[in-house]
CSV table of C-alpha atoms and ligand atoms in Angstrom, one decimal:
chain,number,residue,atom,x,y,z
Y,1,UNK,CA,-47.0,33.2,12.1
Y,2,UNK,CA,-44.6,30.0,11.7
Y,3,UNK,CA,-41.2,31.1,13.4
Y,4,UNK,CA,-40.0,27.4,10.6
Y,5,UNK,CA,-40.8,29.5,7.9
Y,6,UNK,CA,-38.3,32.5,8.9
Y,7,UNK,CA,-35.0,32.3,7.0
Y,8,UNK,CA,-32.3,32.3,8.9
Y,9,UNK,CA,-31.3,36.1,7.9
Y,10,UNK,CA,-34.3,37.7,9.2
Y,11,UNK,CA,-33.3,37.1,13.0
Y,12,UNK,CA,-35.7,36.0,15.6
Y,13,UNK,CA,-38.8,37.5,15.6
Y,14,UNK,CA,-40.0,39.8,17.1
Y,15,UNK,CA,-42.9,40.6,19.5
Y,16,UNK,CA,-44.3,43.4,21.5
Y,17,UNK,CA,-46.6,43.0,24.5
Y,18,UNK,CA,-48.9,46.1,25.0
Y,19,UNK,CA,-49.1,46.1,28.9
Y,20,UNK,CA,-47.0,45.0,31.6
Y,21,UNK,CA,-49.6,42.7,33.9
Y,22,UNK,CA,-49.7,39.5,35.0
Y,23,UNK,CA,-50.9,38.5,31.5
Y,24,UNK,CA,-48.6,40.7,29.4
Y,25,UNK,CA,-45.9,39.2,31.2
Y,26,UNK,CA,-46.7,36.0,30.8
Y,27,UNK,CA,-46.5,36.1,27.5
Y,28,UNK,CA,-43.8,37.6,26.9
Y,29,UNK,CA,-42.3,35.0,29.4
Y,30,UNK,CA,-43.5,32.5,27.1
Y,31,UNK,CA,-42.8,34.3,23.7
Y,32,UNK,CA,-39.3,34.8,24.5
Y,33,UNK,CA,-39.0,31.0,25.9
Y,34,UNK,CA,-39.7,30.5,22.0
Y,35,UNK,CA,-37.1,31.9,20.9
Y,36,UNK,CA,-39.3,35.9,20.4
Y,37,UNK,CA,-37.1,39.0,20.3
Y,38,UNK,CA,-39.8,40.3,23.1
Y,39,UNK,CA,-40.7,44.0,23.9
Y,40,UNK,CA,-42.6,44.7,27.0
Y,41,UNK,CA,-44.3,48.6,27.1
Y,42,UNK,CA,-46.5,49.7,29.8
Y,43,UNK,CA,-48.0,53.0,30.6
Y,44,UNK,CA,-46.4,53.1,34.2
Y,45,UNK,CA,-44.5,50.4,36.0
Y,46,UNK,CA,-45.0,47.1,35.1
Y,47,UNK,CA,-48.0,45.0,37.2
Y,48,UNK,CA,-48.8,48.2,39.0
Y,49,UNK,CA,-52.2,47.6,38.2
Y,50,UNK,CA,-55.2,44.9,39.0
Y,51,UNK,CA,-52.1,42.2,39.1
Y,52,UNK,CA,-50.8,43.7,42.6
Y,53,UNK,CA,-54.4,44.6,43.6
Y,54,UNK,CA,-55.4,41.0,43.7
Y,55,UNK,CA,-55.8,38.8,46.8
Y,56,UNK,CA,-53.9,36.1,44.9
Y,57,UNK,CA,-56.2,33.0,45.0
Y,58,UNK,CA,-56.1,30.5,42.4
Y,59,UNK,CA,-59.7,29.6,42.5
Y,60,UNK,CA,-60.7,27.6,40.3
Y,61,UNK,CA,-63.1,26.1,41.7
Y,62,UNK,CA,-63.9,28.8,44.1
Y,63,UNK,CA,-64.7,31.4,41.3
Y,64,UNK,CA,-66.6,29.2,39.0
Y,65,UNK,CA,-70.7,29.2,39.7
Y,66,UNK,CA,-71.0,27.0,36.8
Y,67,UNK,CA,-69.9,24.3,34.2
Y,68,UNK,CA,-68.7,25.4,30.4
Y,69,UNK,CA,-65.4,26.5,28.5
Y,70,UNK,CA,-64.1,29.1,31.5
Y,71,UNK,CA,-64.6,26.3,34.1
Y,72,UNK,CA,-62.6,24.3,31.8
Y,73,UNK,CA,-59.3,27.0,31.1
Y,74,UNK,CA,-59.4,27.8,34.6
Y,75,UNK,CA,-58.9,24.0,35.3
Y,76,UNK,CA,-56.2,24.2,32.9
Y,77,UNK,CA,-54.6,27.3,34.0
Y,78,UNK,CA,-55.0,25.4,37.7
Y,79,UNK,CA,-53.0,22.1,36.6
Y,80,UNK,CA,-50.2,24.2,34.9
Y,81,UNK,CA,-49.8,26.6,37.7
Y,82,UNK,CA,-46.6,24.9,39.9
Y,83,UNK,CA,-44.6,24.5,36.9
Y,84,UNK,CA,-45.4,27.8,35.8
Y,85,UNK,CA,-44.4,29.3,39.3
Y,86,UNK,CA,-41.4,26.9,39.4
Y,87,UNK,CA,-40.2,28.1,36.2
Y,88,UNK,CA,-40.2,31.8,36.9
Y,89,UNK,CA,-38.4,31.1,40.0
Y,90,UNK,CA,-35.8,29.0,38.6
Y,91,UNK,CA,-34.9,31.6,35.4
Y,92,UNK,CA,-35.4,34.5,37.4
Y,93,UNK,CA,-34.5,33.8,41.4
Y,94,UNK,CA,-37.3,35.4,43.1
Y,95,UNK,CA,-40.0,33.3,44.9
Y,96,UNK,CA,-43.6,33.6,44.2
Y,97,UNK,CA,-44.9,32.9,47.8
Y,98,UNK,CA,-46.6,30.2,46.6
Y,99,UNK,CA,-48.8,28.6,49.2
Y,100,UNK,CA,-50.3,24.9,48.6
Y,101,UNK,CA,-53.5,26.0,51.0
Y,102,UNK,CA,-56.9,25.5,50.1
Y,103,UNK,CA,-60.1,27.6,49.9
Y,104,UNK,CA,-63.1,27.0,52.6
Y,105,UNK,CA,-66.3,28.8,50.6
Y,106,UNK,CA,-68.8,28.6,53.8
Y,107,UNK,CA,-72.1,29.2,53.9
Y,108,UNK,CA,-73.8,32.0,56.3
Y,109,UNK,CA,-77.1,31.8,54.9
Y,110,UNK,CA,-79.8,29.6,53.7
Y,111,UNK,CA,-79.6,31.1,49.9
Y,112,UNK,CA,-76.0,30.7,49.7
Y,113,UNK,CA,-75.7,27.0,51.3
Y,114,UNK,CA,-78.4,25.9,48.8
Y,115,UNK,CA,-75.5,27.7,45.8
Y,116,UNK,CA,-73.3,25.9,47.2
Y,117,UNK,CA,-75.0,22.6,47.6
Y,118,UNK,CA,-75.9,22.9,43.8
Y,119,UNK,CA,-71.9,23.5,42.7
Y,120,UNK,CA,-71.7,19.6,43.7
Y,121,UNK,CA,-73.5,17.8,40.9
Y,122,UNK,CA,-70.4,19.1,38.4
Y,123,UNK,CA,-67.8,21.2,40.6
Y,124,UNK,CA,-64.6,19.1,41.0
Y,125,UNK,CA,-61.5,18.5,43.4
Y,126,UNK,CA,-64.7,19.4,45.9
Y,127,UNK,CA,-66.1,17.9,48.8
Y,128,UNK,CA,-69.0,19.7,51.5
Y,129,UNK,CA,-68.2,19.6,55.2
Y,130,UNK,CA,-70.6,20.4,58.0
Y,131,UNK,CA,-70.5,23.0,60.5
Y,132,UNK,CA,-68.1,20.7,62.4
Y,133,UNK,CA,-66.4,19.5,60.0
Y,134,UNK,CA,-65.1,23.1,58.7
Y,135,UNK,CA,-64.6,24.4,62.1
Y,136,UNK,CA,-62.2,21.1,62.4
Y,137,UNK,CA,-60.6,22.0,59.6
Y,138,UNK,CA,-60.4,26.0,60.7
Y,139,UNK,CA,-61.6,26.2,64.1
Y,140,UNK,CA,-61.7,30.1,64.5
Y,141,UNK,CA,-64.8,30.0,61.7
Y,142,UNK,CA,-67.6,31.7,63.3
Y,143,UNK,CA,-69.8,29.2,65.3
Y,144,UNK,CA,-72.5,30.4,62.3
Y,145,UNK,CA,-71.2,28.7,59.7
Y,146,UNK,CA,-73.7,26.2,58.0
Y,147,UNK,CA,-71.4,24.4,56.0
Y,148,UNK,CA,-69.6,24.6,53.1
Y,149,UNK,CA,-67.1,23.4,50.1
Y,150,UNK,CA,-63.8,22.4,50.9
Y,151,UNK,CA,-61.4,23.0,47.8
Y,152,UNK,CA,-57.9,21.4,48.4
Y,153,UNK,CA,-57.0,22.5,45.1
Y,154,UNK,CA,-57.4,26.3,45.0
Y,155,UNK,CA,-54.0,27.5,46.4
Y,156,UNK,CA,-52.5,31.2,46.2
Y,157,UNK,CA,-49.2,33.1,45.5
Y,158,UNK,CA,-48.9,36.5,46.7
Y,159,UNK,CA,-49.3,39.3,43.6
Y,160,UNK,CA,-46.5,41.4,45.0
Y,161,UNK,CA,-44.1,38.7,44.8
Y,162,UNK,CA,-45.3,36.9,41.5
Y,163,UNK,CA,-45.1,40.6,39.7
Y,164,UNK,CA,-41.4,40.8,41.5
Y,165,UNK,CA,-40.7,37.1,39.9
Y,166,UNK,CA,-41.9,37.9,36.6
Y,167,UNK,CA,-39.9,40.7,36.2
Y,168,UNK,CA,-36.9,39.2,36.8
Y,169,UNK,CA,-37.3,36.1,34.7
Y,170,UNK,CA,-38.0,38.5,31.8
Y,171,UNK,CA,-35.0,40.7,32.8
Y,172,UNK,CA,-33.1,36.6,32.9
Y,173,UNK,CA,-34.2,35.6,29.4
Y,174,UNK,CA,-33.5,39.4,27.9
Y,175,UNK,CA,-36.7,40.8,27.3
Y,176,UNK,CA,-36.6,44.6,26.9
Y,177,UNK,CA,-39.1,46.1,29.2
Y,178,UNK,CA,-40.3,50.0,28.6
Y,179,UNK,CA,-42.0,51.5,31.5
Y,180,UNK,CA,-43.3,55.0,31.7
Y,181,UNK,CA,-43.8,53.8,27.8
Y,182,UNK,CA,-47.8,54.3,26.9
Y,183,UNK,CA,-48.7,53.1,23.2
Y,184,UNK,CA,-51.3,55.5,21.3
Y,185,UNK,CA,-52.2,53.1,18.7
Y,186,UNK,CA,-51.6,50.0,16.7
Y,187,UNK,CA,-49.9,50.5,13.8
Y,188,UNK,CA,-51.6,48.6,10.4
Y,189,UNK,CA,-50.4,48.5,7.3
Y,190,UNK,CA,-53.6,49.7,5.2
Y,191,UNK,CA,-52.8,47.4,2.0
Y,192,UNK,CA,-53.1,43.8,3.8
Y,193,UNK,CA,-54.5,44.9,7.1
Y,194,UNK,CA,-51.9,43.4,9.5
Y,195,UNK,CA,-51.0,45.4,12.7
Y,196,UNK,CA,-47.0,45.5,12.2
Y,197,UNK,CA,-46.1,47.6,15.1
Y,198,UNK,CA,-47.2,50.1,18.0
Y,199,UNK,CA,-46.8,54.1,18.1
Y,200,UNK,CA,-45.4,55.7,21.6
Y,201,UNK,CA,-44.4,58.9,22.6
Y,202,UNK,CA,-40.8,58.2,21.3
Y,203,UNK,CA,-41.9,57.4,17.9
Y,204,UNK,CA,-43.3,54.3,16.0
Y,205,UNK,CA,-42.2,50.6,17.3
Y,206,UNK,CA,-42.6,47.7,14.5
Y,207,UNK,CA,-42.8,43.6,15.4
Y,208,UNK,CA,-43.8,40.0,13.5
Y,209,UNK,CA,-46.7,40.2,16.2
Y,210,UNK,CA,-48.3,42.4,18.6
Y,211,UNK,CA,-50.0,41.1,21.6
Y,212,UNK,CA,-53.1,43.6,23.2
Y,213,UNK,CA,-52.3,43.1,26.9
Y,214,UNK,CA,-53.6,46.3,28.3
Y,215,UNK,CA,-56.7,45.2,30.7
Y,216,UNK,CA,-59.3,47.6,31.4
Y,217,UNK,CA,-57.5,49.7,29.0
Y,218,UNK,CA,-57.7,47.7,25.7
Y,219,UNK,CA,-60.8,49.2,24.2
Y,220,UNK,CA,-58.9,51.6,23.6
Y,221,UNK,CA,-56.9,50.5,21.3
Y,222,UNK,CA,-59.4,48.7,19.0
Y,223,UNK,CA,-61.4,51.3,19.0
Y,224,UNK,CA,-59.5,52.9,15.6
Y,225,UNK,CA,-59.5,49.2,14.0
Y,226,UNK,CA,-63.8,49.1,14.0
Y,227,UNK,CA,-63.1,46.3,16.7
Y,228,UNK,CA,-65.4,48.0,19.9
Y,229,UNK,CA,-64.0,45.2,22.5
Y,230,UNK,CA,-66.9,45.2,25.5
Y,231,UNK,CA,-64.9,45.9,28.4
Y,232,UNK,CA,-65.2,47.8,31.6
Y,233,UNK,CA,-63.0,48.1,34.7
Y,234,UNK,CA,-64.6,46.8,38.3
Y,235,UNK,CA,-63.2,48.4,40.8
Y,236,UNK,CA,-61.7,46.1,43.2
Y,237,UNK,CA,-60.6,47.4,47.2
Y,238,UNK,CA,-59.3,45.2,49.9
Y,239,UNK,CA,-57.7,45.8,52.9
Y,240,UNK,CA,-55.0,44.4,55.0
Y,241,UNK,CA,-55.1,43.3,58.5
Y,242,UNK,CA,-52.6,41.7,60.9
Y,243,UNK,CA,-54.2,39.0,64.0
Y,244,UNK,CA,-52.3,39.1,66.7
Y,245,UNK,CA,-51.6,35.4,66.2
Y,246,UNK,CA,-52.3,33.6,62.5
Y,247,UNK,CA,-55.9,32.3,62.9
Y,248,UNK,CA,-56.3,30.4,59.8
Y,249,UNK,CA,-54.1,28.3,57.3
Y,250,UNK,CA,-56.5,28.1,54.5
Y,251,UNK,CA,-58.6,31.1,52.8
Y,252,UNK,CA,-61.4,31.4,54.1
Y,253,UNK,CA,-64.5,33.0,51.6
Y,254,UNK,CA,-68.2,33.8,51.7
Y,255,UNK,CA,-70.9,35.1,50.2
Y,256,UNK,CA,-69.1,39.3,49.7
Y,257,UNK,CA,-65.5,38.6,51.4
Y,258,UNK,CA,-62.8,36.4,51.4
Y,259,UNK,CA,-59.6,36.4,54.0
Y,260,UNK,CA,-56.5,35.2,52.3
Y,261,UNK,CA,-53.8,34.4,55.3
Y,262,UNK,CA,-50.0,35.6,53.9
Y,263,UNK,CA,-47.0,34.0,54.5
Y,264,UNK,CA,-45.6,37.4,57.0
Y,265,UNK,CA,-49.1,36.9,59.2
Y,266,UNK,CA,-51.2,39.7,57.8
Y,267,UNK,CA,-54.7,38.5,56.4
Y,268,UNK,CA,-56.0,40.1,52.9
Y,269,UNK,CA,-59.5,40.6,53.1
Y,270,UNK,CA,-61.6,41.5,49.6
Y,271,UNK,CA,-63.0,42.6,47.8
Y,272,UNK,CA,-65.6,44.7,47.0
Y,273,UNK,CA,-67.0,44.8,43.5
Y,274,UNK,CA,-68.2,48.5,41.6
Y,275,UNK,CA,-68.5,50.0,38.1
Y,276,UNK,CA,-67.2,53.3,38.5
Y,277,UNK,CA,-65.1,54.1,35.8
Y,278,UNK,CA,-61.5,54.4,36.1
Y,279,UNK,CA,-61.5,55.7,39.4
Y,280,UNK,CA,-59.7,53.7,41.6
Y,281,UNK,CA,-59.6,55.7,45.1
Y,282,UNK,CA,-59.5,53.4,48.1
Y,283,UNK,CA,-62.3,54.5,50.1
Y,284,UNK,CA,-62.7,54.5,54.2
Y,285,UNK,CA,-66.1,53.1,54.2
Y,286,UNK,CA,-64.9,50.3,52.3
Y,287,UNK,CA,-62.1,49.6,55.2
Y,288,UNK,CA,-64.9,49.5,58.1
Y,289,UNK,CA,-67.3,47.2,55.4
Y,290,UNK,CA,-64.8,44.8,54.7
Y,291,UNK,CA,-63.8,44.4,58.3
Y,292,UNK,CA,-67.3,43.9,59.6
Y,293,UNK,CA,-67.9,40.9,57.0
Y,294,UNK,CA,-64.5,39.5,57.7
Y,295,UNK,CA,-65.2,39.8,61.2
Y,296,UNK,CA,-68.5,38.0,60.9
Y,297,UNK,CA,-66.8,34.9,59.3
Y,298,UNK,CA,-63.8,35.2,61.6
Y,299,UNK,CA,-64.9,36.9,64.6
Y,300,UNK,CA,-60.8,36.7,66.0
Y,301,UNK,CA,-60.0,39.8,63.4
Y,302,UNK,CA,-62.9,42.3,65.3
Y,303,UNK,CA,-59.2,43.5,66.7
Y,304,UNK,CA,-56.3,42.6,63.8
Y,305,UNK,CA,-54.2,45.7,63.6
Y,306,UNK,CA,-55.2,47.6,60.2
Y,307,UNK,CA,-52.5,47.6,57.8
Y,308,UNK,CA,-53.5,49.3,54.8
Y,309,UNK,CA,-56.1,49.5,51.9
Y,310,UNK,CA,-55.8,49.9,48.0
Y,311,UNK,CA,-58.1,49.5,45.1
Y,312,UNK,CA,-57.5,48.1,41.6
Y,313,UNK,CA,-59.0,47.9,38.4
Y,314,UNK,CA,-60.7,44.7,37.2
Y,315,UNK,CA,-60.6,44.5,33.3
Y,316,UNK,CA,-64.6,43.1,33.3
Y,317,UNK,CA,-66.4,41.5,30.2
Y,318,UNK,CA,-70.0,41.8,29.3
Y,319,UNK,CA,-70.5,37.6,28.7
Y,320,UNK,CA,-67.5,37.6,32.2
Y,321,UNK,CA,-65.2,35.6,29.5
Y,322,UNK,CA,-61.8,36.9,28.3
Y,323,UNK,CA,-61.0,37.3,24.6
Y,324,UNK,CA,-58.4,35.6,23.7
Y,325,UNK,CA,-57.2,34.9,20.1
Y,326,UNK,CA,-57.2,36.1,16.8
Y,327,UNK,CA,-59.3,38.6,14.3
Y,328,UNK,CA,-59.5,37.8,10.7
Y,329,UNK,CA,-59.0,41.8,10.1
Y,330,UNK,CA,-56.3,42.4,12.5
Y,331,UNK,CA,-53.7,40.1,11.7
Y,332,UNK,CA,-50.5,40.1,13.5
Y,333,UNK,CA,-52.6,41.2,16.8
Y,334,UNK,CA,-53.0,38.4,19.5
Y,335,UNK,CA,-55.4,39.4,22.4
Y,336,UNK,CA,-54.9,38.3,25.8
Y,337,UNK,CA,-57.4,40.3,27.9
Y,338,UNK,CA,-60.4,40.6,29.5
Y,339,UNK,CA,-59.8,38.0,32.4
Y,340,UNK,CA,-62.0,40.1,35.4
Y,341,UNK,CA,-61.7,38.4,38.3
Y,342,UNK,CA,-58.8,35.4,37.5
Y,343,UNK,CA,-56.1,36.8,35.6
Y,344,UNK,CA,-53.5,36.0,38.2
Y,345,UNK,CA,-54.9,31.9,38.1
Y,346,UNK,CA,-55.2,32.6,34.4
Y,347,UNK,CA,-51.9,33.6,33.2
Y,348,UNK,CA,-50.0,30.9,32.3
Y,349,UNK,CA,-52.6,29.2,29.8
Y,350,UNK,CA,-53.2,32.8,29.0
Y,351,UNK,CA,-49.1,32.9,28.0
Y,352,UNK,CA,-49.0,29.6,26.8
Y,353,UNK,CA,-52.0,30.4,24.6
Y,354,UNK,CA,-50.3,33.6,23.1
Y,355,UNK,CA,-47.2,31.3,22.3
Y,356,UNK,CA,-49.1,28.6,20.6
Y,357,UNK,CA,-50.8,31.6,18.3
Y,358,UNK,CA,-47.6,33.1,17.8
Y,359,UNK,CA,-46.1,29.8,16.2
Y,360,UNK,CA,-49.2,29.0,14.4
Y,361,UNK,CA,-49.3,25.9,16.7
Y,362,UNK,CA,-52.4,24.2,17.9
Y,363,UNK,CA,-54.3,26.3,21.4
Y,364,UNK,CA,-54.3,23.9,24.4
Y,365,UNK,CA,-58.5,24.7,24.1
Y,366,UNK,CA,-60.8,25.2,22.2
Y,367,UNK,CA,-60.8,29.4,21.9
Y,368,UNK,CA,-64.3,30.1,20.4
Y,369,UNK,CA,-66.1,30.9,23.2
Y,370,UNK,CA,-63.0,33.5,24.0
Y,371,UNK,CA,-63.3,34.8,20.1
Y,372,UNK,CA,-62.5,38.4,20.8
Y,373,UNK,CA,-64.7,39.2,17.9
Y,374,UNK,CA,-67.8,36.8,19.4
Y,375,UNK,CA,-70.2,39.9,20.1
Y,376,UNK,CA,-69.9,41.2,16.5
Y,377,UNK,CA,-71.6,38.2,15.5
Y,378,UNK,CA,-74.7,38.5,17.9
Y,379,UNK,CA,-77.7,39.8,16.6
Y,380,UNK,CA,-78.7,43.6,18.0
Y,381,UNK,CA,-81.3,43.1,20.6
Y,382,UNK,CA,-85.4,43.9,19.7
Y,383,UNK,CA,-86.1,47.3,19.8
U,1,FAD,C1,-59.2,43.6,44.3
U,1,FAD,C2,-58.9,42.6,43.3
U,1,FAD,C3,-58.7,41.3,43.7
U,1,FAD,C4,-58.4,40.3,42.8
U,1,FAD,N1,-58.1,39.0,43.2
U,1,FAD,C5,-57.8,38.1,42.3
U,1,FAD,C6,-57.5,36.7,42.8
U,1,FAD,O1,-57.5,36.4,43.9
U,1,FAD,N2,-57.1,35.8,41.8
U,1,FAD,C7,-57.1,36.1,40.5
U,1,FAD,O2,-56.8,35.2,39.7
U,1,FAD,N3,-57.3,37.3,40.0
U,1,FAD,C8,-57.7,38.3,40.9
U,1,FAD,N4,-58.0,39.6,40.5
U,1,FAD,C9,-58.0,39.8,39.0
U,1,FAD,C10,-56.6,40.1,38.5
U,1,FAD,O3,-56.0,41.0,39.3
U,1,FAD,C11,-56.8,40.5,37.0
U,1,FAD,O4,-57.6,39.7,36.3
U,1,FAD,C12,-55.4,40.6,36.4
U,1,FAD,O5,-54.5,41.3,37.1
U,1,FAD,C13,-55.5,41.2,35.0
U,1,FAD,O6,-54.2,41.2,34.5
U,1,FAD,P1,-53.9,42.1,33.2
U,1,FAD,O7,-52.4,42.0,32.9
U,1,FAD,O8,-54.8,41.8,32.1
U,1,FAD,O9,-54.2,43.6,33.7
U,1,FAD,P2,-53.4,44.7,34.5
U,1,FAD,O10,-52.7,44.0,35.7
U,1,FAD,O11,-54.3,45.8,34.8
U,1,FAD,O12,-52.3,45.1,33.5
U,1,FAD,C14,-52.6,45.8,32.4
U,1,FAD,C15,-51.3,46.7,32.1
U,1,FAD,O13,-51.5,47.4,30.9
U,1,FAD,C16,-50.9,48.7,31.0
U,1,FAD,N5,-51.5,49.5,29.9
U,1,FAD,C17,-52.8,49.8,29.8
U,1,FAD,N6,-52.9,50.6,28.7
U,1,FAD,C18,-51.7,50.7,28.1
U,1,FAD,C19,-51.2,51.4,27.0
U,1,FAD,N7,-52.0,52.1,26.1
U,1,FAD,N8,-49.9,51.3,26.7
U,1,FAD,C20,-49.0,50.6,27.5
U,1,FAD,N9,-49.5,50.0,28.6
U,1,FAD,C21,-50.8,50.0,28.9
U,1,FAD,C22,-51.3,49.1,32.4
U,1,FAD,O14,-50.5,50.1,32.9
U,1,FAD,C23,-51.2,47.8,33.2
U,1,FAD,O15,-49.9,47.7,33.8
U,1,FAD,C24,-58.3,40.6,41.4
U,1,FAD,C25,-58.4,41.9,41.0
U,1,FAD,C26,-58.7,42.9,41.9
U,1,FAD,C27,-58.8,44.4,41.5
């Protein structure tokens, strides 16, 4: 849709974002930025989800095993990330914890120094360090570190305090935002096939443009429109831990754990990774797991106080790449989901990308690897 091509008597359009995360949020941060009439619905409370599950890395580098078009949005997302951050806080007054600390990935084994090594001939805003050269940089590293990639680049915010942020910049620029609000189905309008609105509990809701927000949950909502979306939820559970005096300034990460260092001196350790459904009970084994790894990359935590544990839904792809865009079928429907492990670093080219659809407007990338109709197109496999 072209908001030039409104006349002036049909009011600003109107959008409404299914799902209150990180990425829902965005966009309606961005939508109503341009001028949208933006309604916000989510099944509970808004970022209650995988966005306050997260450790709240911004790994772009970190996260990526390989060159291609996620590489590349990551990047993107990356580069627009302090403005987007400084933004929020400006409209809405609430810090995002933002923390310009890097990521050391070390290596503990063999295998995983020679994945690292390989990163090098295309990974960028990189450079390896030897076992002294990381414990310089963070001397409480176990003395069994074998190296590693320094990334200068890969900072953090903390989730709790983005979602906080968020929410109050979309309060600031008069978004309407329905908690407690779950939408059954898209609404479609059977002569030309364009999704015009959802249906909740409290009756129908209409809109110029409906963005599918929902994470793990999306599927079900393109189920009914013959679009099957290939999405799972990974269960995700970390736990929290307090040193009894800070022990590093950057996040430290290896092969099955990472240790994110907060601003009020706990340490986030993560994550593990499972396909179980939608059950998302933190489990104790998990806690005494996590804390051995941690411990093995940063033997100073065998006695951090334990804080707490929680698990969280990862909305998980088949191909591990979001879909974002359009469907020829569906129009009026914008998707902006499926982004797994990154959808905290992802947001704001994941907003920005919903805006530039919404206006009919030129995508900052190219968005066919992202098409959320791409596996429709593949051939069935051999029988
Ligand atoms: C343990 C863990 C660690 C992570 N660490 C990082 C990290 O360090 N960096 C990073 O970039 N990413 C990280 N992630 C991934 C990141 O959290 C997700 O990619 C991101 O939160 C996805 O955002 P979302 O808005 O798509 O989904 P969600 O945050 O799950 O939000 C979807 C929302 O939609 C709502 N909803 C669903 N169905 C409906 C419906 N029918 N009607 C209305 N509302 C609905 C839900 O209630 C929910 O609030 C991590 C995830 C986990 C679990």
């Amino acid at each position: 849709m072209n908001t030039k091509h409104l006349t002036p008597s049909a009011g600003r359009p109107k959008a409404i974002i299914i799902g209150g995360g990180v990425i829902g949020c965005a966009a309606a941060f961005e939508l109503s930025e341009a001028g949208f009439d933006c309604t916000v619905l989510d099944k509970g409370r808004l970022c209650s989800e995988a966005t306050t599950a997260a450790a709240g890395m911004l790994g772009a580098q970190v996260e990526t095993h390989h060159p291609g078009p996620f590489y590349e949005l990551c990047r993107i997302s990356q580069g627009m990330y302090r403005r987007w951050t400084d933004a929020l806080e400006h409209t809405g007054g609430v810090s995002t914890e933002y923390i310009a600390e890097g990521i050391l990935r070390a290596a503990l084994t063999e295998g995983d120094e020679q994945e690292l090594r390989s990163r090098l001939a295309w990974i960028q805003d990189a450079r390896w360090c030897t076992p002294d050269e990381l414990r310089e940089l963070e001397p409480a590293l176990s003395p069994k570190v074998r190296g590693g990639l320094h990334f200068p680049a890969d900072h953090q915010v903390h989730p709790a305090a983005l979602a906080r942020a968020l929410k109050a910049a979309l309060v600031k620029q008069g978004c309407t935002i329905r908690e407690e609000t779950p939408v059954f189905r898209l609404l479609k309008d059977t002569r030309s096939g364009r999704i015009t609105g959802v249906q909740t509990a409290e009756g129908p809701l209409y809109a110029d443009t409906v963005v599918l927000a929902a994470g793990a949950w999306s599927p079900a909502l393109t189920e009914s429109l013959g679009l099957p979306l290939p999405m799972f939820p990974v269960k995700g559970q970390c736990i929290s831990v307090k040193p009894q005096a800070p022990l590093t300034q950057s996040t430290v990460f290896t092969k099955g754990c990472y240790i994110v260092p907060k601003a009020d001196g706990s340490c986030l350790v993560g994550a593990t990774q499972v396909e179980a459904g939608f059950d998302k009970r933190a489990t104790a084994a998990v806690i005494a797991d996590l804390h051995a790894r941690a411990s093995a990359l940063l033997p100073g935590l065998a006695d951090a106080e334990f804080l707490s544990t929680w698990a969280g839904l990862r909305p998980g792809t088949r191909d591990g790449l979001p879909f974002m865009g359009t469907w020829e079928s569906a129009p009026g429907l914008i998707f902006a989901t499926g982004h797994y492990r990154n959808g905290i670093l992802l947001a704001p080219a994941a907003g920005r990308i919903v805006r530039q659809l919404a206006l009919g407007e030129k995508p900052l990338l190219d968005l066919a690897p992202f098409d959320p109709a791409r596996h429709l197109n593949q051939p069935a496999p051999a029988l």
